[in-house]
Short mmCIF file of C-alpha atoms and ligand atoms in Angstrom, two decimals:
data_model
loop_
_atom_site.label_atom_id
_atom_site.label_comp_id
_atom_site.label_asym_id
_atom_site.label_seq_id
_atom_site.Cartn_x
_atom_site.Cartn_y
_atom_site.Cartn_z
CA UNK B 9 7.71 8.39 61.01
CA UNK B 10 9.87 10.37 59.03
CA UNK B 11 13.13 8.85 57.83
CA UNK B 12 16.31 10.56 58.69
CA UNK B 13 18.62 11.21 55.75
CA UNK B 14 22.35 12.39 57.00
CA UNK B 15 23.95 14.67 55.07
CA UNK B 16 26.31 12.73 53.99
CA UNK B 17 24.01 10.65 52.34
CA UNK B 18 22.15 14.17 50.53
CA UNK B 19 25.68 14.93 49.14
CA UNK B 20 25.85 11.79 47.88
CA UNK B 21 23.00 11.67 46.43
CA UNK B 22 23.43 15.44 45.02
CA UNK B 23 27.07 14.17 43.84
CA UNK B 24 25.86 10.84 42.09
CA UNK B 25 22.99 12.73 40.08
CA UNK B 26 25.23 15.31 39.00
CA UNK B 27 27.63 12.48 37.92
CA UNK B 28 24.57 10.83 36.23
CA UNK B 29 23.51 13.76 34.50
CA UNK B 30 27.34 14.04 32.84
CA UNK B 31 27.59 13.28 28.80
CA UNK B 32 30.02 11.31 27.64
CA UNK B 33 31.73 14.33 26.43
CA UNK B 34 31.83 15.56 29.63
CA UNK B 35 33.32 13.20 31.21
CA UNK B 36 35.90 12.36 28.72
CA UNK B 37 36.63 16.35 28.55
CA UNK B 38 36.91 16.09 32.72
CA UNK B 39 40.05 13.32 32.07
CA UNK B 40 41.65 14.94 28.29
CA UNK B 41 44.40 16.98 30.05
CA UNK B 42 45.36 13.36 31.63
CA UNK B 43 45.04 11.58 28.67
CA UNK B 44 46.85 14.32 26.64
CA UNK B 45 49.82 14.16 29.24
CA UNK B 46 49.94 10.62 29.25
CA UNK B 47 50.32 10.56 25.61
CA UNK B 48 53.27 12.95 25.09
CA UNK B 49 54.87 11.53 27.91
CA UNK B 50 54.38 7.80 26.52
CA UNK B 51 55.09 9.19 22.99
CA UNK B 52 58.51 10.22 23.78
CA UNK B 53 59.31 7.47 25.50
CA UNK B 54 58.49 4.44 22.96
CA UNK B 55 59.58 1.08 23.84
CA UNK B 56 59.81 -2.01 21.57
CA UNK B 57 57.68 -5.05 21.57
CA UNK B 58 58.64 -7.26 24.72
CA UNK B 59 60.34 -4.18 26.23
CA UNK B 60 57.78 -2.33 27.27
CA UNK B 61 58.88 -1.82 31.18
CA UNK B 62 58.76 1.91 31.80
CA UNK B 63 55.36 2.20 29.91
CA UNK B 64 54.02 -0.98 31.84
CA UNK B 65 54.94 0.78 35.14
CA UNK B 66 53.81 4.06 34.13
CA UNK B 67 50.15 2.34 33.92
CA UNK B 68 50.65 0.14 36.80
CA UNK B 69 51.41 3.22 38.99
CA UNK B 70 48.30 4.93 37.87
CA UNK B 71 45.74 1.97 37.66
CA UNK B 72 47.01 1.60 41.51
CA UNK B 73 46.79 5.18 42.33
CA UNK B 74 42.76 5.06 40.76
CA UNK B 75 42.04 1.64 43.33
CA UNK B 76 42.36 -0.97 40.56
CA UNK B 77 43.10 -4.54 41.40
CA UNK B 78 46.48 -4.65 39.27
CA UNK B 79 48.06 -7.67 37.80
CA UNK B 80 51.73 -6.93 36.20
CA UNK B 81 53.92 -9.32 34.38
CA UNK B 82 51.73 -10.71 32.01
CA UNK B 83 53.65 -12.13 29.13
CA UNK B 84 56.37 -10.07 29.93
CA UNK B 85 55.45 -6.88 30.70
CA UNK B 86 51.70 -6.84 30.31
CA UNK B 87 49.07 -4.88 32.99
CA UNK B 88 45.65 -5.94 33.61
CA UNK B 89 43.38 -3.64 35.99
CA UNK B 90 40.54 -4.79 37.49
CA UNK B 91 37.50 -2.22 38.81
CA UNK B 92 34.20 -3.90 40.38
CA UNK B 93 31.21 -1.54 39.77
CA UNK B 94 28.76 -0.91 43.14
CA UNK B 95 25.96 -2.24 40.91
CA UNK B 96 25.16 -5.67 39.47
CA UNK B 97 25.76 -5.94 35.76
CA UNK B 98 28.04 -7.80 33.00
CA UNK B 99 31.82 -7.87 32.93
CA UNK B 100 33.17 -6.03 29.86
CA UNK B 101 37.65 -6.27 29.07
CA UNK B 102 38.99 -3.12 26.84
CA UNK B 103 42.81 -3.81 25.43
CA UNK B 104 44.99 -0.96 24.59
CA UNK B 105 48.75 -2.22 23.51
CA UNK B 106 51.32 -0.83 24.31
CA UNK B 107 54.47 -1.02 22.16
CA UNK B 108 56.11 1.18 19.54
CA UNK B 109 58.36 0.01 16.49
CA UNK B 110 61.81 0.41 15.64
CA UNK B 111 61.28 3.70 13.41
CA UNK B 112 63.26 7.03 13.71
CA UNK B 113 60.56 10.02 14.07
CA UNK B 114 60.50 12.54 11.64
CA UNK B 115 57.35 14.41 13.00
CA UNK B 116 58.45 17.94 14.03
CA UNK B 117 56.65 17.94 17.87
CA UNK B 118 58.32 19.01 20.95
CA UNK B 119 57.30 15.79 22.33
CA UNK B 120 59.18 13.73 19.45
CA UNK B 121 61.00 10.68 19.94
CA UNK B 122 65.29 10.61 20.62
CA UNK B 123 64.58 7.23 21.83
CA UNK B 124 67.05 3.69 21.16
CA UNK B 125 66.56 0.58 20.71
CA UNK B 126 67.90 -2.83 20.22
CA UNK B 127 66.23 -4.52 17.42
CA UNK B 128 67.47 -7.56 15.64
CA UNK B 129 71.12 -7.17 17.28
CA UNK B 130 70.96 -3.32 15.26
CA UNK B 131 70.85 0.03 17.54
CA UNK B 132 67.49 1.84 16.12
CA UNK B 133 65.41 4.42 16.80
CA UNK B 134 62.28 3.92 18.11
CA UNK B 135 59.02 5.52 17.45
CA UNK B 136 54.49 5.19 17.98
CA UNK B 137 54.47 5.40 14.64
CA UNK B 138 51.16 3.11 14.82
CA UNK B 139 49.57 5.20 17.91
CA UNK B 140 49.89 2.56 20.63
CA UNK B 141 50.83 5.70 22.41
CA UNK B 142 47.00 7.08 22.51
CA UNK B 143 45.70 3.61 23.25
CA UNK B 144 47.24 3.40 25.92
CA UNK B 145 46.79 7.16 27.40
CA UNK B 146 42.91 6.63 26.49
CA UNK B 147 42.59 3.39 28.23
CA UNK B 148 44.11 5.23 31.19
CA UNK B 149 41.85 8.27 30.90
CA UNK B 150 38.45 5.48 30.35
CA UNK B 151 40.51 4.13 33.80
CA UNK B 152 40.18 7.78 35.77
CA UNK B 153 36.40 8.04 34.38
CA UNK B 154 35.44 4.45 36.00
CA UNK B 155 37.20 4.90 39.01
CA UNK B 156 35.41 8.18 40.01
CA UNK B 157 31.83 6.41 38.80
CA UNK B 158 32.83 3.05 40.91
CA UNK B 159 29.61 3.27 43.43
CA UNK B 160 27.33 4.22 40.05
CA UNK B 161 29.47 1.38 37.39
CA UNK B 162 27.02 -1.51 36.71
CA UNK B 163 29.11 -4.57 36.51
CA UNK B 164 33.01 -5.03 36.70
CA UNK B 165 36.13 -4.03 33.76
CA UNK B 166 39.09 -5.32 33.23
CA UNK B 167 41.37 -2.77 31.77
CA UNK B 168 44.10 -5.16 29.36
CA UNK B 169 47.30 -3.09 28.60
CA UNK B 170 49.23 -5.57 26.17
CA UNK B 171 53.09 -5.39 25.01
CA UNK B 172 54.06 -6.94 22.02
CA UNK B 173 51.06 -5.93 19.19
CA UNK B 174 53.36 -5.76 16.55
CA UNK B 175 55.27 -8.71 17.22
CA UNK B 176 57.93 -10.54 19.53
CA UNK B 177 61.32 -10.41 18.95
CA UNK B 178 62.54 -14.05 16.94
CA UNK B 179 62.83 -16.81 19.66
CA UNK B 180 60.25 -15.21 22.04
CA UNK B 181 56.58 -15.09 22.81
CA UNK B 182 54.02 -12.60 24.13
CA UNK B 183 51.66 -10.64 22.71
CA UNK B 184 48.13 -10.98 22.72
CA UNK B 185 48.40 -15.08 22.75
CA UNK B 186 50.87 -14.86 25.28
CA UNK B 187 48.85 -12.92 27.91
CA UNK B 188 45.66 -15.76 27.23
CA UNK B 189 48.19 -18.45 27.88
CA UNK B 190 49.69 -16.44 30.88
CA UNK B 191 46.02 -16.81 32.25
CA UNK B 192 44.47 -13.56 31.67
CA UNK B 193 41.72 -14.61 31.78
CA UNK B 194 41.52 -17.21 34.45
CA UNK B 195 39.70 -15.31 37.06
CA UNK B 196 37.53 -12.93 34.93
CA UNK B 197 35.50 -14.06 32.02
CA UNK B 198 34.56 -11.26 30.05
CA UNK B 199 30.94 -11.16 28.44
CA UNK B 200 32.56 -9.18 26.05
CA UNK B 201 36.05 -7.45 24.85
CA UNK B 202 36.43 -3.99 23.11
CA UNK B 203 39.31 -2.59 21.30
CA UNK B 204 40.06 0.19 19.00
CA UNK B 205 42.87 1.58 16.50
CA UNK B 206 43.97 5.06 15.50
CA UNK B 207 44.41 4.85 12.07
CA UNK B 208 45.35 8.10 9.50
CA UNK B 209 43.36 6.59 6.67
CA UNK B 210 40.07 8.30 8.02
CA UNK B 211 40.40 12.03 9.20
CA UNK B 212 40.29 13.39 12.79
CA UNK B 213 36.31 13.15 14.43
CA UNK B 214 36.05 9.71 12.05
CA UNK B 215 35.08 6.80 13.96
CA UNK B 216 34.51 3.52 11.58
CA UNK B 217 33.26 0.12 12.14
CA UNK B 218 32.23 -2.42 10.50
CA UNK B 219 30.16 -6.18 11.46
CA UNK B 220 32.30 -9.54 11.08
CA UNK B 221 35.79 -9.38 9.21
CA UNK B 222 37.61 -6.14 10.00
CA UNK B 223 40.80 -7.27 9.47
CA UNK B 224 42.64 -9.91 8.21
CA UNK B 225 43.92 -13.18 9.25
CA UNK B 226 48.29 -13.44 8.58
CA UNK B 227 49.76 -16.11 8.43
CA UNK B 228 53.65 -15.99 7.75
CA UNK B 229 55.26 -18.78 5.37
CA UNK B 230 58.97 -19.11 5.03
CA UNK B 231 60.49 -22.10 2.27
CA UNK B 232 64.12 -23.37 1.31
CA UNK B 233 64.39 -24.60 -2.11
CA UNK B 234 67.25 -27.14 -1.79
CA UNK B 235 68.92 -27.19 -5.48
CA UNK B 236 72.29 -28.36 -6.21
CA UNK B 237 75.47 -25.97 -6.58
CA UNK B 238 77.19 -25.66 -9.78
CA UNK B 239 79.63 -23.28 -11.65
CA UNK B 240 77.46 -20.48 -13.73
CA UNK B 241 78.95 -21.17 -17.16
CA UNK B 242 77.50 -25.34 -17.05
CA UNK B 243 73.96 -25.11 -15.37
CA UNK B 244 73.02 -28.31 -16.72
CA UNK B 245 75.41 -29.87 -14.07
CA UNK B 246 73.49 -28.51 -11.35
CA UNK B 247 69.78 -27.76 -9.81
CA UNK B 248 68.71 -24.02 -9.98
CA UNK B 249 66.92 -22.94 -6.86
CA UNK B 250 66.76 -19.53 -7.80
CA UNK B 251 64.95 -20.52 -11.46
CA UNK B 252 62.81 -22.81 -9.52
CA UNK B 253 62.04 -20.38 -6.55
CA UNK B 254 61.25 -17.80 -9.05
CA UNK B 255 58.84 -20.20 -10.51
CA UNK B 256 57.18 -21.01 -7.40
CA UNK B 257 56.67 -17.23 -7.20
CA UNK B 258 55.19 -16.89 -10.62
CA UNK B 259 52.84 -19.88 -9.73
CA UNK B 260 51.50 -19.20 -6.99
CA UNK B 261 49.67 -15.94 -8.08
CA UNK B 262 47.64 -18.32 -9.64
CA UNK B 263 45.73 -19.23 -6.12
CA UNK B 264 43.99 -15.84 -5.54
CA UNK B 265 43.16 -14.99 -9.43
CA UNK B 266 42.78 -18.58 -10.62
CA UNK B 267 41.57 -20.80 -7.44
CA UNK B 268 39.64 -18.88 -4.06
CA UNK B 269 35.83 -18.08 -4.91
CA UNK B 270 36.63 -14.47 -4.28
CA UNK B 271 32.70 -13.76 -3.86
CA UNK B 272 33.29 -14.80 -0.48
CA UNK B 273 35.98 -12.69 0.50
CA UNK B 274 39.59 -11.43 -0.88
CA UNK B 275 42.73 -12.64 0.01
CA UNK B 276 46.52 -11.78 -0.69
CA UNK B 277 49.41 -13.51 -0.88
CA UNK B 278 52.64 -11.62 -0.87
CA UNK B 279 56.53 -13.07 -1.18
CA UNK B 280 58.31 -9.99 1.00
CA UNK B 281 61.72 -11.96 0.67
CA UNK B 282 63.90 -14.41 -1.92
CA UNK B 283 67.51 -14.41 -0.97
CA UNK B 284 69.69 -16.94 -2.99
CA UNK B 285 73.71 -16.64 -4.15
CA UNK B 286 76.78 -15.57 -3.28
CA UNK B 287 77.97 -15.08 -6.75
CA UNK B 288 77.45 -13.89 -10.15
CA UNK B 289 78.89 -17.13 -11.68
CA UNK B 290 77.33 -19.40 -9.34
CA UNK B 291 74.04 -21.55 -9.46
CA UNK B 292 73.68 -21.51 -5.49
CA UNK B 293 72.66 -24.51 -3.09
CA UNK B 294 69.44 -23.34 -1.58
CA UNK B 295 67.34 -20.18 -1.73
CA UNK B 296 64.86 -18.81 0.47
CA UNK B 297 61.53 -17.16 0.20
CA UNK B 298 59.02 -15.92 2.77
CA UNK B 299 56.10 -13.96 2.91
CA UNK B 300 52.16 -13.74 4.01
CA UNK B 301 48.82 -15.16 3.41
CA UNK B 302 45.65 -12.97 4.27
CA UNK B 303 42.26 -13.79 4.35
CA UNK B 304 38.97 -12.86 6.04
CA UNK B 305 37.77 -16.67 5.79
CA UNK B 306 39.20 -19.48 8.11
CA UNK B 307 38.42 -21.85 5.18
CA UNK B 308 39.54 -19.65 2.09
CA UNK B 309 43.11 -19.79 4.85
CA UNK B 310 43.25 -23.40 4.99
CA UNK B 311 42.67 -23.57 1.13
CA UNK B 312 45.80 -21.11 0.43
CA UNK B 313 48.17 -22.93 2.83
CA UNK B 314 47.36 -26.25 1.19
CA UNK B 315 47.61 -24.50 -2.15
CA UNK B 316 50.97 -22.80 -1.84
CA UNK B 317 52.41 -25.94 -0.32
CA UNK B 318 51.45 -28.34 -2.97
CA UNK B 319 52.57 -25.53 -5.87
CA UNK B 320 56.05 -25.17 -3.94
CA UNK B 321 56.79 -28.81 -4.28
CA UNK B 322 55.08 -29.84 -7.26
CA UNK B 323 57.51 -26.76 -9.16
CA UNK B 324 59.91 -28.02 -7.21
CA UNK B 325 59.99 -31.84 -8.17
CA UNK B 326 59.08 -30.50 -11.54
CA UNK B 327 62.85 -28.84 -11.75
CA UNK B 328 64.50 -31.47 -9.90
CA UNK B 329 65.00 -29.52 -6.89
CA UNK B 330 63.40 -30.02 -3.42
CA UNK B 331 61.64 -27.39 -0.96
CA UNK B 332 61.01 -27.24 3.10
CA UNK B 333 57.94 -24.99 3.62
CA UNK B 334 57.22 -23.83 6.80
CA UNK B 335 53.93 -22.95 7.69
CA UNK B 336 52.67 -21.52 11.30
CA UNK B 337 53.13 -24.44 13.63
CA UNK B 338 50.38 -23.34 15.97
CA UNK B 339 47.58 -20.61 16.04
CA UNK B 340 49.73 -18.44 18.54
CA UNK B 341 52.20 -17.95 15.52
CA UNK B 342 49.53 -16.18 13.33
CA UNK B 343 46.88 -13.83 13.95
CA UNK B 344 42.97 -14.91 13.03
CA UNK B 345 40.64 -13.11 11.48
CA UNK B 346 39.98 -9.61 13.49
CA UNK B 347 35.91 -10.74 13.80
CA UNK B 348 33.60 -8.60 14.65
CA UNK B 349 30.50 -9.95 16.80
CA UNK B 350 27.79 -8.70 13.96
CA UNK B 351 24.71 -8.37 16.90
CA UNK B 352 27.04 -6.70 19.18
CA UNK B 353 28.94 -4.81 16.54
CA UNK B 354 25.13 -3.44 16.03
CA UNK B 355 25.06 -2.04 19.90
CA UNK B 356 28.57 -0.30 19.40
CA UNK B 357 27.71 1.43 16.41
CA UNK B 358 24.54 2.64 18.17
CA UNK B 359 26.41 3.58 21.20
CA UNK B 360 29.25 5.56 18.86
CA UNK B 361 26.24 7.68 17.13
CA UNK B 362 24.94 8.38 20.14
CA UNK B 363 28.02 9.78 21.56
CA UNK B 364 29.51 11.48 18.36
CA UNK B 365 26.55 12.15 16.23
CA UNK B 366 25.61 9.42 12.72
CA UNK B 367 27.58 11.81 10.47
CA UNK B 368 30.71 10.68 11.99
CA UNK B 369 30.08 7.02 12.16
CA UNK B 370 30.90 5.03 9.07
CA UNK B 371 31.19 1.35 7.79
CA UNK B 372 34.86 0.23 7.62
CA UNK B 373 36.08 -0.79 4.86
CA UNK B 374 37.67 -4.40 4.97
CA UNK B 375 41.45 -3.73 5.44
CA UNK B 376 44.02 -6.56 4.66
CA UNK B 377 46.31 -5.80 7.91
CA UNK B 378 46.61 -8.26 10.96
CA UNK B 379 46.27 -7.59 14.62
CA UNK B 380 46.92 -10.33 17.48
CA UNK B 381 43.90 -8.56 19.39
CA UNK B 382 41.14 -11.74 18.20
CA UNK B 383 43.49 -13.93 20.26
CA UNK B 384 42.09 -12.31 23.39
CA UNK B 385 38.18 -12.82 21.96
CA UNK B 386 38.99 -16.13 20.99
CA UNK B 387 40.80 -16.86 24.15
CA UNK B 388 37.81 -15.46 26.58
CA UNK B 389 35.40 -17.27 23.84
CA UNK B 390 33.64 -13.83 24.43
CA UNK B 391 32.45 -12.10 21.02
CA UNK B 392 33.95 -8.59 20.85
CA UNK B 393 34.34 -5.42 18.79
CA UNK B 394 37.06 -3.61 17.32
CA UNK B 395 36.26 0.26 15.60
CA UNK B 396 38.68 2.57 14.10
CA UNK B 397 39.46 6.30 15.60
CA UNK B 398 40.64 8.80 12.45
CA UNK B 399 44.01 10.81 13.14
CA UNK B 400 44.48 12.82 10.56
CA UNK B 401 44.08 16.68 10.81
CA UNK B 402 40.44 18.08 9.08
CA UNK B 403 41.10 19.63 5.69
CA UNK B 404 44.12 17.17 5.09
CA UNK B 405 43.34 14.55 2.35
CA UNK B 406 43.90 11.39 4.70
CA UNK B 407 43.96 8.80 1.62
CA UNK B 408 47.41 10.54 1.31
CA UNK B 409 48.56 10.72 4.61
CA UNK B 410 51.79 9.46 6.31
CA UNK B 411 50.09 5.68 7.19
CA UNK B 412 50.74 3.65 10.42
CA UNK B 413 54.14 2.70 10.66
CA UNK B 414 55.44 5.59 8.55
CA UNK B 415 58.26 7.61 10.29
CA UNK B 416 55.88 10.53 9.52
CA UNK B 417 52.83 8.96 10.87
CA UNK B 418 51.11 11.82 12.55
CA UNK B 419 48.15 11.88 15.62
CA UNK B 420 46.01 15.00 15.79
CA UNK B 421 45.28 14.94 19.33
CA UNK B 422 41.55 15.46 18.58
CA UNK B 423 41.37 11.63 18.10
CA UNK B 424 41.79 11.37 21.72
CA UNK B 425 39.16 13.05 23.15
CA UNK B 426 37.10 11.18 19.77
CA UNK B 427 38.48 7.95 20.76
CA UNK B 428 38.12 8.49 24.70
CA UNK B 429 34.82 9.18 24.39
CA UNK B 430 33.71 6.65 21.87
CA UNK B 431 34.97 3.91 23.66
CA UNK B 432 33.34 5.16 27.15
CA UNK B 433 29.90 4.96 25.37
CA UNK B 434 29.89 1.90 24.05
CA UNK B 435 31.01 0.60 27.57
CA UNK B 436 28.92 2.70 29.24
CA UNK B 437 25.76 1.26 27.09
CA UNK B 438 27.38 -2.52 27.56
CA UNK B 439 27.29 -2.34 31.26
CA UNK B 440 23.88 -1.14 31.29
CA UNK B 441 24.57 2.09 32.59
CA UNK B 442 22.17 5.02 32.89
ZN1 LIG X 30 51.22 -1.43 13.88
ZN1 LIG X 31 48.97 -0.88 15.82
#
């Protein structure tokens, strides 16, 4: 007996092998006007970490339009969509974040930002001057892609849109740690997470990776060296915490040159502040230093925080004076090691050559900058992978280029079709689609 096929069922079948036959340049190309508009739009509308509401609702809006399960709210103003594939097959989470910094724009686009914000009491301007912009446009446009493959998608994504990446205002939490503890991931456990950064230190087409430390672990120290106050002109009748804090400077240089085994890895520690005095002519009460420790070893960490707290005192007791140091109380307040899963970093990096040819696939190099995005691998105790996407226009030297952060930090908007379509692959390839 012959079977009867409806025609419903032929177009179906017609539609779903054209769809399988579809690169992913294809179907990245099929979603770059999106992801393009998305990105202006988002670019000239940059909110601060913790205030991300009009971006969170922008992606809410859309995730719900596509047929996401959406989940808003999340540590403030975090979005999580949710898409279950027709087919059996692993669960894979991507993060984009979401928030700008308080930077006034100096790039000359039509798009630019005119935005204000409130930052640390101050009016500011605000700017993507690190390119959360395109991660978040991208994520949407990987979104649009998975939505019109549902029936085909093996397995199920979770689509993590987080606010606060470059830190939450003093006195409040968020961030990567913040959505874990807000429960993320209490009804989806990831098999793995993926997440990527546009970065102008590699040029536009670039995408780099590299296995197990990409980035480093920060930890932030602040101390008070408690002296005692005394007129200028008769030192002798007091307790210098400026003398002494600059000696606990001087000192601690000593741990990375004189006491890590830097065969295993490098590390940095950098004093960004000393404030101390009121006065020419007066030895001052207290002074105050703070800075960062970076590593790409948990123990090499735990050596330098020991270190720097038993220089800081012993200098201190050595010049009479005393000194609070405050370390991070928890692992929320500091950002681990950005680890890359070295088997499954192997799969990526297959999955990125594939889709953009070897030439434009290199190793990483180790970079000493912190993101809270291992808080989400640690907190799904899934292993996960984190590449970079290069920004800067070809035939520009990019070593020289306006870096992240920089009021003239610029995005060719080639990376997002580069970074689109590298990320689809190697989520494509996890899930186990064909
Ligand atoms: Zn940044
Ligand atoms: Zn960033």
């Amino acid at each position: 007996m012959r079977k009867k096929i409806s025609t419903a069922a032929i177009l179906a079948l017609v539609v779903s092998n054209a769809f399988a036959a579809q690169t992913s340049q294809q179907l990245t190309q099929s979603v770059l006007q999106d992801v393009t508009a998305w990105r202006r739009d988002i670019h000239q509308h940059p909110e601060l970490s913790n205030r991300e509401q009009r971006t969170a609702k922008l992606v809410a809006d859309e995730l719900k339009k596509l047929g996401y399960a959406v989940r808003t709210g999340i540590a403030h103003t975090g979005v999580v969509g949710v898409l279950k594939g027709g087919k059996p097959g692993p669960k894979l989470a991507i993060r984009a974040d979401m928030d700008a910094l308080p930077v006034v724009e100096e790039v000359d686009l039509p798009f630019a930002s005119k935005a204000k914000g409130e930052y640390l009491g101050k009016t500011v301007g605000v700017m993507h001057a690190c390119g959360h912009d395109a991660h978040t446009a991208m994520l949407l446009g990987l979104a649009e892609i998975f939505a019109r493959m549902k029936n085909d998608l093996p397995g199920e994504v979770m689509l993590i849109f987080q606010p606060a990446e470059e830190g939450v205002p003093p006195g409040e939490t968020g961030g990567a740690p913040g959505m874990v503890r807000d429960g993320v991931f209490k009804d989806f456990k990831p098999d793995a997470i993926f997440g990527m950064h546009v970065v102008s230190a590699y040029n536009v087409g670039i995408v780099a990776v590299r296995p197990a430390g990409a980035m480093a672990s920060s930890d932030q120290f602040h101390m008070t060296v408690h002296g005692k106050q005394s007129h200028g002109a008769v030192p002798w009748k007091g307790i210098d915490p400026i003398v002494t804090a600059a000696e606990i400077v001087t000192s601690a240089q000593t741990i990375v040159s004189r006491q890590l085994d830097i065969n295993k890895a490098p590390a940095v520690v950098t004093f960004g502040t000393f404030n101390g005095g009121s006065r020419f002519n007066i030895v001052p009460d207290s002074a105050d230093l703070a800075g960062t420790i970076r590593t790409f070893d948990e123990s090499m960490r735990k050596q330098i925080v020991a270190s720097l707290t038993n220089i800081a005192e012993h200098v201190a007791a050595a010049n009479g004076a005393t000194v609070d140091v405050q370390m991070p109380k928890s692992d929320e307040e500091r950002n681990p090691v950005n680890y890359n899963d070295p088997a499954l970093t192997v799969r990526v990096r297959t999955s990125l050559e594939k889709a953009l040819g070897t030439e434009h696939v290199i190793e990483a190099e180790r970079w000493t900058a912190s993101e809270d995005f291992p808080h989400l691998a640690i907190g799904a105790k899934a292993p996960s992978v984190y590449f970079f996407v290069g920004t800067t226009p070809a035939g520009q030297d990019a070593a020289a280029a306006p870096a992240n952060h920089s009021p003239r930090f610029f995005v060719d908007e080639g990376a997002l079709a580069i970074g689109t379509q590298a990320m689809l692959q190697a989520s494509l390839d996890f899930l186990g689609y064909k």
